[in-house]
Tab-separated table of C-alpha atoms in Angstrom:
chain	number	residue	atom	x	y	z
M	142	MET	CA	-26.459	-2.679	-4.471
M	143	SER	CA	-27.574	0.492	-2.442
M	144	LEU	CA	-27.671	3.934	-3.835
M	145	PHE	CA	-24.825	4.717	-1.136
M	146	ASP	CA	-22.597	2.042	-2.597
M	147	ARG	CA	-23.281	3.277	-5.813
M	148	LEU	CA	-22.380	6.421	-5.474
M	149	ASP	CA	-18.732	5.514	-3.662
M	150	ALA	CA	-18.232	3.554	-6.973
M	151	MET	CA	-18.689	6.175	-8.621
M	152	ALA	CA	-16.972	8.615	-6.553
M	153	SER	CA	-13.774	5.449	-6.519
M	154	ARG	CA	-13.733	5.111	-10.401
M	155	SER	CA	-13.433	8.991	-11.138
M	156	VAL	CA	-10.789	9.532	-8.171
M	157	ASP	CA	-8.768	6.635	-10.524
M	158	HIS	CA	-9.744	8.452	-13.294
M	159	VAL	CA	-7.798	11.604	-12.575
M	160	MET	CA	-4.831	10.378	-10.137
M	161	ALA	CA	-3.699	6.919	-10.768
M	162	ILE	CA	-1.246	5.408	-12.172
M	163	PRO	CA	-0.760	1.790	-13.191
M	164	PHE	CA	0.525	-0.694	-11.092
M	165	ARG	CA	1.762	-4.494	-10.741
M	166	LEU	CA	1.430	-6.219	-7.764
M	167	ASP	CA	3.747	-9.547	-7.528
M	168	PRO	CA	2.769	-12.372	-4.967
M	169	MET	CA	5.702	-13.291	-2.959
M	170	ARG	CA	6.012	-15.422	-0.191
M	171	SER	CA	9.080	-16.457	2.046
M	172	SER	CA	10.252	-18.472	4.961
M	173	PRO	CA	10.464	-17.019	8.543
M	174	ASN	CA	14.528	-15.592	8.009
M	175	GLY	CA	14.070	-16.426	4.300
M	176	ARG	CA	14.206	-14.282	1.275
M	177	PRO	CA	10.875	-13.569	-0.825
M	178	GLN	CA	10.267	-16.093	-3.468
M	179	PRO	CA	7.454	-15.297	-6.096
M	180	ASP	CA	4.030	-17.359	-5.060
M	181	PRO	CA	3.250	-19.807	-7.963
M	182	THR	CA	-0.296	-20.569	-5.983
M	183	ARG	CA	-1.430	-16.582	-6.456
M	184	ILE	CA	-1.799	-14.416	-9.649
M	185	THR	CA	-0.180	-11.010	-10.339
M	186	VAL	CA	-2.562	-8.307	-10.301
M	187	TYR	CA	-2.788	-5.497	-12.861
M	188	GLY	CA	-4.535	-1.829	-11.834
M	189	ARG	CA	-4.511	1.451	-11.154
M	190	GLY	CA	-4.088	3.240	-7.834
M	191	VAL	CA	-3.538	6.703	-6.133
M	192	LEU	CA	0.000	6.557	-4.415
M	193	THR	CA	0.712	9.183	-1.636
M	194	GLU	CA	4.078	9.953	-0.244
M	195	GLY	CA	4.431	11.781	2.878
M	196	ALA	CA	6.400	13.204	5.945
M	197	ALA	CA	7.107	10.699	8.920
M	198	ASP	CA	8.431	12.556	12.438
M	199	HIS	CA	9.479	10.054	14.679
M	200	ALA	CA	9.657	11.967	18.463
M	201	ILE	CA	12.459	11.046	20.344
M	202	GLU	CA	13.503	12.238	23.777
M	203	ALA	CA	16.202	13.965	24.031
M	204	GLY	CA	17.975	16.315	26.555
M	205	ASP	CA	18.410	16.298	30.460
M	206	ARG	CA	15.780	14.668	32.786
M	207	SER	CA	14.986	17.404	34.878
M	208	ARG	CA	12.028	17.862	36.832
M	209	SER	CA	10.612	20.301	34.477
M	210	GLY	CA	10.380	17.538	32.134
M	211	ASN	CA	12.003	15.927	28.942
M	212	ASP	CA	12.440	17.842	26.006
M	213	MET	CA	10.885	15.793	22.709
M	214	ARG	CA	12.279	16.816	19.171
M	215	THR	CA	12.388	15.660	16.031
M	216	LEU	CA	15.657	14.032	14.945
M	217	ALA	CA	15.151	11.521	12.986
M	218	THR	CA	12.770	11.977	9.562
M	219	GLY	CA	11.596	9.851	7.160
M	220	ARG	CA	9.110	8.785	4.324
M	221	THR	CA	5.532	7.476	4.094
M	222	TYR	CA	4.143	5.371	1.400
M	223	GLU	CA	0.340	4.896	0.359
M	224	LEU	CA	-1.230	3.211	-2.501
M	225	SER	CA	-5.024	3.463	-2.417
M	226	VAL	CA	-6.607	1.046	-4.912
M	227	ASP	CA	-9.903	0.251	-5.584
M	228	ARG	CA	-10.951	-3.342	-4.650
M	229	ARG	CA	-12.544	-4.033	-7.754
M	230	TYR	CA	-9.236	-5.236	-8.658
M	231	PHE	CA	-8.957	-8.114	-6.320
M	232	GLU	CA	-12.633	-9.070	-7.142
M	233	HIS	CA	-11.963	-11.831	-9.995
M	234	VAL	CA	-9.092	-13.474	-7.301
M	235	VAL	CA	-10.664	-16.593	-5.261
M	236	PRO	CA	-12.083	-16.036	-2.254
M	237	GLU	CA	-8.959	-16.851	-0.118
M	238	GLN	CA	-6.322	-14.900	-1.625
M	239	ARG	CA	-8.784	-11.588	-2.409
M	240	GLU	CA	-6.212	-9.364	-0.597
M	241	PRO	CA	-2.551	-8.570	-0.130
M	242	ARG	CA	-0.081	-9.596	1.790
M	243	GLN	CA	2.374	-8.242	3.743
M	244	GLY	CA	5.661	-9.098	1.649
M	245	ASP	CA	4.303	-8.986	-1.668
M	246	GLN	CA	6.064	-6.765	-4.010
M	247	ILE	CA	4.216	-3.671	-6.030
M	248	VAL	CA	5.977	-2.217	-9.130
M	249	PHE	CA	5.116	0.713	-11.765
M	250	PRO	CA	5.863	-0.044	-14.901
M	251	ASP	CA	5.529	3.109	-16.513
M	252	ASN	CA	7.541	5.171	-14.235
M	253	CYS	CA	11.052	4.333	-14.252
M	254	GLU	CA	11.313	7.053	-11.304
M	255	LEU	CA	9.706	4.693	-8.788
M	256	ASP	CA	11.702	1.907	-7.315
M	257	PRO	CA	9.602	-1.046	-6.651
M	258	PHE	CA	8.031	-1.348	-3.029
M	259	GLN	CA	6.952	-3.929	-0.668
M	260	VAL	CA	3.540	-4.444	1.138
M	261	ILE	CA	3.690	-3.619	4.805
M	262	ALA	CA	0.202	-3.506	5.878
M	263	VAL	CA	-3.268	-3.922	4.172
M	264	ARG	CA	-6.268	-1.977	5.455
M	265	ARG	CA	-9.795	-0.879	4.243
M	266	ASP	CA	-10.918	2.300	4.320
M	267	GLY	CA	-14.346	0.997	5.610
M	268	LEU	CA	-15.765	1.743	1.660
M	269	SER	CA	-14.670	0.335	-1.809
M	270	ARG	CA	-11.654	0.978	-1.232
M	271	MET	CA	-7.907	-0.981	0.131
M	272	VAL	CA	-4.907	0.816	1.665
M	273	LEU	CA	-1.560	-0.428	1.373
M	274	ARG	CA	0.994	1.046	3.188
M	275	LEU	CA	4.048	0.318	1.614
M	276	GLU	CA	8.284	0.431	1.710
M	277	ARG	CA	10.586	1.362	-0.384
M	278	LEU	CA	13.197	-1.534	-1.975
M	279	GLN	CA	16.790	-0.561	-2.836
């Protein structure tokens, strides 16, 4: 392990120590048009991650289509949720199931104000963490 990898791991653990909240990842599976069901072939993962919430603005073309150009206004707004997680929580899982999948559910058991979330995308940050894009389940 290089010095840079060790420093990155130290920084990741420091971020988790200060800002992270506990979560539970419940693996789910579903057919193309079916409801999600618990996936018994994968294990539940407990860990800590940094949840961020941001504004999502969608530029929509509105107004007349004259030669002067279209008017771009933000008519719709929403929220984006991302959970940054250290990859070490998934190292003990078998290699084929190391990363969360689209459709898995995230629950924050210590925070009753947060609804359950569903994973819609997973991407690595290039270092020791992965970012899960989430969608609120209601």
